[in-house]
Structures are given as C-alpha cells and as structure tokens.
N, CA, C and O atoms as a DFTB+ gen file, in Angstrom:
588 C
 N C O
     1  1     -90.280     124.560     103.206
     2  2     -91.676     124.359     102.884
     3  2     -91.954     124.720     101.420
     4  3     -92.663     124.004     100.713
     5  1     -91.374     125.856     100.980
     6  2     -91.562     126.282      99.599
     7  2     -91.050     125.219      98.631
     8  3     -91.683     124.943      97.612
     9  1     -89.906     124.626      98.951
    10  2     -89.327     123.587      98.102
    11  2     -90.261     122.391      97.992
    12  3     -90.411     121.824      96.910
    13  1     -90.887     122.002      99.087
    14  2     -91.830     120.869      99.074
    15  2     -93.025     121.165      98.175
    16  3     -93.480     120.301      97.425
    17  1     -93.528     122.394      98.259
    18  2     -94.669     122.781      97.420
    19  2     -94.271     122.739      95.945
    20  3     -95.044     122.262      95.114
    21  1     -93.091     123.224      95.613
    22  2     -92.615     123.202      94.221
    23  2     -92.473     121.776      93.708
    24  3     -92.888     121.470      92.590
    25  1     -91.891     120.911      94.516
    26  2     -91.716     119.512      94.108
    27  2     -93.070     118.847      93.919
    28  3     -93.279     118.146      92.929
    29  1     -93.999     119.056      94.860
    30  2     -95.335     118.476      94.756
    31  2     -96.042     118.971      93.493
    32  3     -96.674     118.187      92.784
    33  1     -95.934     120.274      93.213
    34  2     -96.565     120.843      92.011
    35  2     -96.002     120.225      90.742
    36  3     -96.750     119.934      89.809
    37  1     -94.691     120.022      90.697
    38  2     -94.061     119.410      89.518
    39  2     -94.541     117.981      89.317
    40  3     -94.768     117.555      88.185
    41  1     -94.696     117.241      90.403
    42  2     -95.177     115.858      90.307
    43  2     -96.604     115.835      89.774
    44  3     -96.921     115.042      88.888
    45  1     -97.466     116.696      90.305
    46  2     -98.862     116.748      89.857
    47  2     -98.946     117.153      88.391
    48  3     -99.659     116.515      87.617
    49  1     -98.232     118.200      87.998
    50  2     -98.268     118.639      86.599
    51  2     -97.714     117.577      85.672
    52  3     -98.220     117.408      84.562
    53  1     -96.700     116.864      86.091
    54  2     -96.133     115.792      85.277
    55  2     -97.107     114.659      85.064
    56  3     -97.088     114.010      84.018
    57  1     -97.958     114.412      86.040
    58  2     -98.943     113.338      85.916
    59  2    -100.058     113.702      84.948
    60  3    -100.723     112.813      84.416
    61  1    -100.273     114.988      84.709
    62  2    -101.338     115.421      83.813
    63  2    -100.959     115.326      82.344
    64  3    -101.833     115.310      81.478
    65  1     -99.683     115.264      82.061
    66  2     -99.244     115.258      80.679
    67  2     -98.020     114.367      80.518
    68  3     -97.022     114.534      81.219
    69  1     -98.105     113.425      79.594
    70  2     -96.972     112.566      79.272
    71  2     -96.633     112.789      77.805
    72  3     -97.467     113.291      77.052
    73  1     -95.431     112.427      77.387
    74  2     -95.147     112.518      75.952
    75  2     -96.143     111.655      75.171
    76  3     -96.319     110.472      75.462
    77  1     -96.770     112.252      74.202
    78  2     -97.806     111.564      73.430
    79  2     -97.173     110.884      72.223
    80  3     -96.402     111.492      71.480
    81  1     -97.513     109.616      72.045
    82  2     -97.060     108.896      70.856
    83  2     -98.030     109.236      69.728
    84  3     -99.231     108.988      69.829
    85  1     -97.497     109.799      68.669
    86  2     -98.298     110.218      67.532
    87  2     -97.634     109.715      66.257
    88  3     -96.468     109.321      66.251
    89  1     -98.408     109.742      65.186
    90  2     -97.883     109.315      63.888
    91  2     -98.183     110.411      62.874
    92  3     -99.307     110.907      62.796
    93  1     -97.170     110.783      62.098
    94  2     -97.373     111.758      61.035
    95  2     -98.219     111.117      59.942
    96  3     -97.980     109.975      59.548
    97  1     -99.202     111.856      59.461
    98  2    -100.096     111.298      58.438
    99  2    -100.061     112.108      57.148
   100  3    -101.059     112.188      56.432
   101  1     -98.914     112.705      56.855
   102  2     -98.791     113.370      55.567
   103  2     -98.471     114.844      55.620
   104  3     -98.912     115.600      54.754
   105  1     -97.712     115.278      56.621
   106  2     -97.294     116.684      56.666
   107  2     -96.490     116.986      55.406
   108  3     -95.526     116.284      55.103
   109  1     -96.883     118.032      54.666
   110  2     -96.211     118.356      53.401
   111  2     -95.424     119.656      53.473
   112  3     -94.284     119.720      53.012
   113  1     -96.028     120.695      54.051
   114  2     -95.369     122.002      54.035
   115  2     -94.869     122.412      55.421
   116  3     -94.625     123.589      55.687
   117  1     -94.722     121.417      56.296
   118  2     -94.199     121.658      57.634
   119  2     -93.736     120.353      58.243
   120  3     -93.967     119.280      57.686
   121  1     -93.084     120.446      59.382
   122  2     -92.601     119.260      60.078
   123  2     -92.924     119.350      61.556
   124  3     -92.616     120.350      62.203
   125  1     -93.547     118.304      62.095
   126  2     -93.926     118.269      63.507
   127  2     -92.700     117.952      64.353
   128  3     -91.940     117.032      64.051
   129  1     -92.522     118.727      65.413
   130  2     -91.455     118.476      66.388
   131  2     -92.000     117.760      67.619
   132  3     -91.337     116.879      68.167
   133  1     -93.217     118.136      68.062
   134  2     -93.819     117.475      69.221
   135  2     -95.322     117.698      69.227
   136  3     -95.832     118.666      68.662
   137  1     -96.023     116.766      69.887
   138  2     -97.466     116.863      70.095
   139  2     -97.703     116.649      71.583
   140  3     -97.165     115.712      72.173
   141  1     -98.509     117.518      72.191
   142  2     -98.804     117.426      73.616
   143  2    -100.309     117.513      73.816
   144  3    -100.969     118.391      73.260
   145  1    -100.846     116.596      74.614
   146  2    -102.262     116.595      74.959
   147  2    -102.342     116.736      76.475
   148  3    -101.730     115.962      77.210
   149  1    -103.107     117.739      76.943
   150  2    -103.251     117.956      78.379
   151  2    -104.728     118.056      78.728
   152  3    -105.431     118.863      78.120
   153  1    -105.227     117.283      79.668
   154  2    -104.514     116.273      80.432
   155  2    -104.422     114.958      79.668
   156  3    -105.319     114.607      78.901
   157  1    -103.346     114.251      79.884
   158  2    -103.167     112.906      79.336
   159  2    -102.177     112.182      80.235
   160  3    -100.972     112.421      80.163
   161  1    -102.689     111.300      81.077
   162  2    -101.843     110.591      82.025
   163  2    -101.331     109.267      81.509
   164  3    -100.369     108.728      82.055
   165  1    -101.951     108.724      80.465
   166  2    -101.543     107.446      79.879
   167  2    -102.131     107.374      78.483
   168  3    -103.062     108.105      78.145
   169  1    -101.570     106.475      77.671
   170  2    -102.118     106.313      76.326
   171  2    -102.882     105.013      76.214
   172  3    -102.465     104.002      76.779
   173  1    -103.998     105.018      75.493
   174  2    -104.528     106.178      74.779
   175  2    -105.011     107.249      75.761
   176  3    -105.489     106.936      76.852
   177  1    -104.879     108.503      75.361
   178  2    -105.345     109.609      76.202
   179  2    -106.847     109.457      76.409
   180  3    -107.590     109.179      75.467
   181  1    -107.286     109.642      77.651
   182  2    -108.707     109.590      77.959
   183  2    -109.231     111.020      77.954
   184  3    -108.825     111.852      78.766
   185  1    -110.132     111.283      77.031
   186  2    -110.776     112.591      76.944
   187  2    -112.052     112.503      77.768
   188  3    -113.038     111.897      77.347
   189  1    -112.020     113.116      78.943
   190  2    -113.128     112.971      79.890
   191  2    -114.273     113.908      79.550
   192  3    -114.079     115.083      79.237
   193  1    -115.489     113.339      79.624
   194  2    -116.688     114.136      79.389
   195  2    -116.699     115.374      80.280
   196  3    -116.211     115.356      81.410
   197  1    -117.269     116.447      79.739
   198  2    -117.472     117.691      80.474
   199  2    -116.162     118.330      80.942
   200  3    -116.101     118.948      82.005
   201  1    -115.110     118.167      80.123
   202  2    -113.816     118.767      80.466
   203  2    -113.179     119.365      79.212
   204  3    -113.598     119.084      78.090
   205  1    -112.170     120.185      79.426
   206  2    -111.404     120.762      78.325
   207  2    -110.125     119.973      78.113
   208  3    -109.501     119.512      79.069
   209  1    -109.739     119.822      76.854
   210  2    -108.494     119.160      76.478
   211  2    -107.708     120.146      75.616
   212  3    -108.257     120.749      74.693
   213  1    -106.433     120.306      75.920
   214  2    -105.587     121.216      75.153
   215  2    -104.646     120.422      74.261
   216  3    -103.925     119.544      74.734
   217  1    -104.656     120.733      72.972
   218  2    -103.731     120.143      72.003
   219  2    -102.684     121.193      71.656
   220  3    -103.019     122.302      71.238
   221  1    -101.411     120.835      71.833
   222  2    -100.315     121.728      71.438
   223  2     -99.406     120.977      70.488
   224  3     -99.037     119.828      70.731
   225  1     -99.052     121.642      69.405
   226  2     -98.174     121.045      68.401
   227  2     -97.054     122.033      68.099
   228  3     -97.305     123.168      67.694
   229  1     -95.826     121.595      68.298
   230  2     -94.684     122.398      67.865
   231  2     -94.322     121.919      66.470
   232  3     -94.146     120.724      66.235
   233  1     -94.213     122.873      65.546
   234  2     -93.893     122.507      64.169
   235  2     -93.044     123.580      63.516
   236  3     -93.054     124.742      63.922
   237  1     -92.308     123.163      62.495
   238  2     -91.511     124.080      61.692
   239  2     -92.177     124.187      60.331
   240  3     -92.462     123.177      59.686
   241  1     -92.424     125.419      59.900
   242  2     -92.995     125.640      58.572
   243  2     -91.902     125.444      57.524
   244  3     -90.779     125.922      57.686
   245  1     -92.245     124.736      56.446
   246  2     -91.319     124.557      55.325
   247  2     -91.730     125.397      54.123
   248  3     -91.107     125.333      53.063
   249  1     -92.800     126.193      54.303
   250  2     -93.301     127.058      53.236
   251  2     -94.014     128.240      53.875
   252  3     -94.415     128.177      55.037
   253  1     -94.172     129.316      53.116
   254  2     -94.893     130.484      53.592
   255  2     -96.389     130.253      53.411
   256  3     -96.820     129.659      52.423
   257  1     -97.173     130.724      54.371
   258  2     -98.621     130.654      54.242
   259  2     -99.239     131.824      54.995
   260  3     -98.870     132.107      56.135
   261  1    -100.186     132.502      54.345
   262  2    -100.865     133.632      54.976
   263  2    -101.994     133.172      55.883
   264  3    -102.356     133.860      56.836
   265  1    -102.552     131.995      55.577
   266  2    -103.657     131.469      56.370
   267  2    -103.358     130.035      56.785
   268  3    -102.571     129.339      56.143
   269  1    -103.999     129.606      57.869
   270  2    -103.911     128.224      58.345
   271  2    -105.296     127.815      58.826
   272  3    -105.967     128.574      59.526
   273  1    -105.722     126.613      58.451
   274  2    -107.045     126.134      58.829
   275  2    -106.940     124.740      59.427
   276  3    -106.342     123.842      58.835
   277  1    -107.532     124.569      60.617
   278  2    -107.537     123.262      61.283
   279  2    -108.691     122.419      60.766
   280  3    -109.815     122.897      60.614
   281  1    -108.391     121.158      60.499
   282  2    -109.401     120.190      60.092
   283  2    -109.201     118.965      60.976
   284  3    -108.110     118.395      61.024
   285  1    -110.274     118.559      61.682
   286  2    -110.173     117.445      62.625
   287  2    -111.203     116.384      62.266
   288  3    -112.358     116.693      61.970
   289  1    -110.764     115.120      62.297
   290  2    -111.650     113.981      62.074
   291  2    -111.460     112.972      63.196
   292  3    -110.355     112.798      63.710
   293  1    -112.536     112.319      63.566
   294  2    -112.464     111.142      64.413
   295  2    -112.574     109.946      63.490
   296  3    -113.519     109.854      62.706
   297  1    -111.631     109.034      63.571
   298  2    -111.676     107.848      62.707
   299  2    -112.240     106.706      63.538
   300  3    -111.610     106.218      64.475
   301  1    -113.450     106.297      63.164
   302  2    -114.175     105.264      63.899
   303  2    -114.397     104.091      62.962
   304  3    -115.043     104.231      61.924
   305  1    -113.862     102.933      63.330
   306  2    -113.953     101.726      62.497
   307  2    -113.455     102.009      61.082
   308  3    -114.021     101.513      60.108
   309  1    -112.391     102.810      60.974
   310  2    -111.785     103.108      59.683
   311  2    -112.468     104.202      58.888
   312  3    -112.022     104.542      57.792
   313  1    -113.553     104.763      59.427
   314  2    -114.313     105.788      58.708
   315  2    -114.026     107.163      59.326
   316  3    -114.279     107.364      60.514
   317  1    -113.496     108.123      58.529
   318  2    -113.259     109.465      59.065
   319  2    -114.565     110.248      59.212
   320  3    -115.307     110.430      58.247
   321  1    -114.829     110.704      60.431
   322  2    -116.026     111.482      60.721
   323  2    -115.582     112.906      61.058
   324  3    -114.818     113.096      62.004
   325  1    -116.047     113.919      60.302
   326  2    -115.638     115.300      60.588
   327  2    -115.999     115.703      62.016
   328  3    -117.087     115.400      62.505
   329  1    -115.074     116.387      62.667
   330  2    -115.290     116.867      64.026
   331  2    -115.120     118.384      64.013
   332  3    -113.996     118.881      63.937
   333  1    -116.226     119.119      64.085
   334  2    -116.113     120.579      64.055
   335  2    -115.461     121.090      65.341
   336  3    -115.812     120.664      66.442
   337  1    -114.519     121.999      65.183
   338  2    -113.891     122.591      66.358
   339  2    -114.284     124.062      66.423
   340  3    -114.518     124.684      65.387
   341  1    -114.359     124.627      67.627
   342  2    -114.847     126.001      67.751
   343  2    -113.931     127.047      67.134
   344  3    -114.391     128.128      66.763
   345  1    -112.643     126.744      67.019
   346  2    -111.704     127.723      66.485
   347  2    -110.835     127.089      65.399
   348  3    -109.696     126.713      65.673
   349  1    -111.350     126.961      64.166
   350  2    -110.552     126.329      63.110
   351  2    -109.473     127.231      62.511
   352  3    -108.631     126.756      61.750
   353  1    -109.484     128.533      62.845
   354  2    -108.491     129.460      62.299
   355  2    -107.158     129.256      63.010
   356  3    -106.984     129.668      64.157
   357  1    -106.225     128.620      62.320
   358  2    -104.914     128.346      62.898
   359  2    -104.142     129.596      63.251
   360  3    -103.267     129.563      64.116
   361  1    -104.458     130.706      62.587
   362  2    -103.779     131.976      62.881
   363  2    -104.286     132.598      64.177
   364  3    -103.719     133.578      64.660
   365  1    -105.348     132.033      64.740
   366  2    -105.863     132.475      66.039
   367  2    -105.662     131.379      67.077
   368  3    -106.361     131.327      68.088
   369  1    -104.708     130.515      66.814
   370  2    -104.417     129.385      67.709
   371  2    -102.964     129.430      68.152
   372  3    -102.252     128.426      68.117
   373  1    -102.541     130.614      68.570
   374  2    -101.190     130.837      69.088
   375  2    -100.121     130.842      67.998
   376  3     -98.930     130.780      68.304
   377  1    -100.528     130.917      66.732
   378  2     -99.579     130.986      65.618
   379  2     -99.720     132.360      64.968
   380  3    -100.833     132.808      64.691
   381  1     -98.601     133.022      64.729
   382  2     -98.620     134.328      64.075
   383  2     -98.515     134.137      62.568
   384  3     -97.550     133.560      62.065
   385  1     -99.524     134.631      61.860
   386  2     -99.524     134.534      60.400
   387  2     -99.147     135.874      59.797
   388  3     -99.448     136.911      60.388
   389  1     -98.494     135.888      58.637
   390  2     -98.146     134.696      57.855
   391  2     -96.979     133.937      58.493
   392  3     -96.096     134.522      59.119
   393  1     -97.007     132.605      58.309
   394  2     -95.864     131.808      58.736
   395  2     -94.866     131.796      57.589
   396  3     -95.241     131.840      56.417
   397  1     -93.601     131.736      57.946
   398  2     -92.539     131.739      56.937
   399  2     -91.740     130.459      57.040
   400  3     -91.651     129.853      58.107
   401  1     -91.164     130.055      55.933
   402  2     -90.329     128.858      55.907
   403  2     -89.211     128.993      56.934
   404  3     -88.515     130.007      56.986
   405  1     -89.053     127.963      57.742
   406  2     -88.020     127.948      58.771
   407  2     -88.508     128.402      60.134
   408  3     -87.813     128.212      61.132
   409  1     -89.707     129.006      60.196
   410  2     -90.257     129.457      61.477
   411  2     -90.640     128.274      62.354
   412  3     -91.255     127.320      61.878
   413  1     -90.276     128.331      63.641
   414  2     -90.760     127.372      64.637
   415  2     -92.037     127.967      65.223
   416  3     -92.064     129.134      65.614
   417  1     -93.089     127.162      65.279
   418  2     -94.390     127.623      65.754
   419  2     -94.934     126.666      66.798
   420  3     -94.598     125.482      66.812
   421  1     -95.782     127.197      67.674
   422  2     -96.509     126.359      68.627
   423  2     -97.993     126.619      68.431
   424  3     -98.505     127.680      68.788
   425  1     -98.676     125.636      67.858
   426  2    -100.122     125.687      67.642
   427  2    -100.789     125.185      68.920
   428  3    -100.322     124.219      69.524
   429  1    -101.871     125.831      69.335
   430  2    -102.578     125.416      70.543
   431  2    -104.075     125.581      70.339
   432  3    -104.534     126.615      69.854
   433  1    -104.836     124.554      70.713
   434  2    -106.284     124.618      70.586
   435  2    -106.910     123.877      71.760
   436  3    -106.438     122.809      72.149
   437  1    -107.969     124.441      72.322
   438  2    -108.666     123.840      73.457
   439  2    -110.001     123.298      72.968
   440  3    -110.764     123.995      72.299
   441  1    -110.271     122.043      73.315
   442  2    -111.524     121.389      72.931
   443  2    -112.336     121.062      74.171
   444  3    -111.780     120.658      75.193
   445  1    -113.639     121.234      74.088
   446  2    -114.541     120.821      75.161
   447  2    -115.082     119.444      74.807
   448  3    -115.583     119.237      73.702
   449  1    -114.984     118.508      75.735
   450  2    -115.495     117.151      75.512
   451  2    -116.935     117.131      76.026
   452  3    -117.190     117.018      77.225
   453  1    -117.850     117.243      75.089
   454  2    -119.267     117.333      75.407
   455  2    -119.760     116.045      76.063
   456  3    -119.412     114.954      75.611
   457  1    -120.565     116.155      77.121
   458  2    -121.088     114.948      77.773
   459  2    -121.950     114.088      76.855
   460  3    -122.165     112.909      77.138
   461  1    -122.450     114.666      75.753
   462  2    -123.287     113.895      74.826
   463  2    -122.470     112.992      73.902
   464  3    -123.034     112.128      73.230
   465  1    -121.133     113.182      73.860
   466  2    -120.306     112.321      73.012
   467  2    -120.363     110.895      73.541
   468  3    -120.315     110.683      74.753
   469  1    -120.465     109.914      72.645
   470  2    -120.507     108.518      73.111
   471  2    -119.156     108.084      73.682
   472  3    -118.105     108.586      73.285
   473  1    -119.211     107.146      74.614
   474  2    -117.983     106.551      75.143
   475  2    -117.463     105.590      74.090
   476  3    -118.152     104.645      73.706
   477  1    -116.241     105.833      73.622
   478  2    -115.654     104.947      72.620
   479  2    -114.177     105.216      72.458
   480  3    -113.658     106.237      72.908
   481  1    -113.504     104.272      71.802
   482  2    -112.099     104.434      71.434
   483  2    -112.064     104.785      69.955
   484  3    -112.807     104.223      69.151
   485  1    -111.193     105.719      69.613
   486  2    -111.089     106.138      68.225
   487  2    -109.704     106.716      67.984
   488  3    -108.899     106.844      68.907
   489  1    -109.444     107.057      66.747
   490  2    -108.203     107.726      66.369
   491  2    -108.569     109.142      65.943
   492  3    -109.478     109.343      65.138
   493  1    -107.853     110.121      66.490
   494  2    -108.061     111.514      66.093
   495  2    -107.038     111.860      65.017
   496  3    -105.840     111.627      65.179
   497  1    -107.531     112.419      63.921
   498  2    -106.668     112.911      62.847
   499  2    -106.775     114.431      62.846
   500  3    -107.856     114.989      62.660
   501  1    -105.636     115.094      63.056
   502  2    -105.619     116.558      63.155
   503  2    -104.725     117.114      62.062
   504  3    -103.546     116.770      61.977
   505  1    -105.293     117.978      61.222
   506  2    -104.542     118.600      60.128
   507  2    -104.565     120.117      60.292
   508  3    -105.554     120.691      60.747
   509  1    -103.468     120.747      59.918
   510  2    -103.410     122.198      59.813
   511  2    -103.054     122.498      58.367
   512  3    -101.941     122.222      57.919
   513  1    -104.023     123.074      57.634
   514  2    -103.871     123.273      56.195
   515  2    -103.399     124.692      55.883
   516  3    -103.799     125.658      56.532
   517  1    -102.533     124.787      54.864
   518  2    -101.993     126.081      54.443
   519  2    -102.880     126.714      53.373
   520  3    -103.979     126.230      53.101
   521  1    -102.393     127.802      52.766
   522  2    -103.135     128.523      51.716
   523  2    -103.584     127.627      50.569
   524  3    -104.652     127.828      49.991
   525  1    -102.763     126.644      50.249
   526  2    -103.044     125.758      49.109
   527  2    -103.733     124.471      49.533
   528  3    -103.795     123.523      48.750
   529  1    -104.246     124.416      50.738
   530  2    -104.886     123.246      51.360
   531  2    -103.954     122.046      51.507
   532  3    -104.417     120.918      51.676
   533  1    -102.640     122.285      51.444
   534  2    -101.676     121.232      51.777
   535  2    -101.541     121.183      53.297
   536  3    -101.765     122.180      53.983
   537  1    -101.173     120.015      53.812
   538  2    -101.013     119.868      55.253
   539  2     -99.704     120.489      55.724
   540  3     -98.621     120.001      55.403
   541  1     -99.820     121.574      56.492
   542  2     -98.650     122.131      57.176
   543  2     -98.203     121.091      58.207
   544  3     -97.011     120.848      58.400
   545  1     -99.206     120.482      58.863
   546  2     -98.937     119.282      59.651
   547  2    -100.163     118.403      59.649
   548  3    -101.284     118.865      59.436
   549  1     -99.930     117.121      59.891
   550  2    -100.995     116.131      60.007
   551  2    -100.496     115.053      60.953
   552  3     -99.412     114.502      60.765
   553  1    -101.295     114.756      61.975
   554  2    -100.924     113.668      62.881
   555  2    -102.167     112.901      63.299
   556  3    -103.284     113.414      63.242
   557  1    -101.953     111.677      63.716
   558  2    -103.020     110.850      64.275
   559  2    -102.574     110.364      65.649
   560  3    -101.402     110.061      65.871
   561  1    -103.547     110.297      66.575
   562  2    -103.295     109.749      67.907
   563  2    -104.514     108.946      68.345
   564  3    -105.648     109.319      68.042
   565  1    -104.285     107.841      69.057
   566  2    -105.410     107.092      69.612
   567  2    -105.917     107.775      70.878
   568  3    -105.125     108.243      71.696
   569  1    -107.232     107.829      71.036
   570  2    -107.837     108.395      72.243
   571  2    -109.024     107.541      72.662
   572  3    -109.495     106.680      71.919
   573  1    -109.486     107.806      73.864
   574  2    -110.680     107.166      74.386
   575  2    -111.545     108.258      74.992
   576  3    -111.049     109.092      75.750
   577  1    -112.828     108.264      74.667
   578  2    -113.751     109.234      75.253
   579  2    -114.509     108.521      76.357
   580  3    -115.062     107.441      76.145
   581  1    -114.533     109.122      77.525
   582  2    -115.213     108.473      78.645
   583  2    -115.280     109.359      79.863
   584  3    -115.050     110.567      79.799
   585  1    -115.605     108.722      80.984
   586  2    -115.753     109.466      82.248
   587  2    -114.559     109.348      83.108
   588  3    -114.527     109.914      84.201
C-alpha cells in the first residue's frame, strides 16, 4: 500500500512541473543551469489567477557580488512592462550572499497571481542583477495568465 501511495504521489508531483523551455537573454556574470516553474503542466505555463507560482533557477556565479536584485518584466506586444515582485532582494531568495565565482546557487521566488491581472499571453523576462547591475542571469519564458 505504501508503495502505491509513493508512486501516485510521484505521478501527481510530476504533472505539476515539467522541464521549462527558456531562453537566455543576456546573462553576463553567471550561467543558468535550469529554470523550473511550479505549477506548470504544459507550455506555455498557465499562471492561474488567485494562486502562487514558484520560480526556481539554478545558476553558477561567474563573478563575486555582495548584493543581488531581481527585476521582472512582462513583455506584451513587444513592450516590456515592469512587474513589481514582493521580494526583489535576491539574497533573501534562497541565495547566500555574497556569491562567489564558481558557486552553484538555487534562486527561488514565489509570486501571487492576482485575480485582477488580465487574461493574456505574454513573455516573462526575469533578471537577477549583481552589484554592478550586470545580469547574473536573465531568461525569458512564454506564459499565459488565466483561470
């Protein structure tokens, strides 16, 4: 019985998260190893109203930085629209600062999808900036906001 529960749990958890296809958009002082969006059962990831979405990025720092700042934009019809996030401090997003060259890090941030957001398809651009405002990482992913 325990084995059945474990197998069922693995199937359910696997359905909530698939490997996300992302594109690097100019990482300068770091290198992205993986991007994970949970929940995301298919691409484009559907960000459901009134729910939380977790973004996790594994990256290797190629330079030292005492601070890290997240900058997020929604690109709608080619126009980048700033998207304020509740926790832009990358050092409070599961990353221990200062980061050092060669360090493997896992950045994690949880976003609430407000019910007031319009239903639409867009591209999310997520940057993590270092002390010199260079991109420690930068990626874009297509998403859809809806119910």
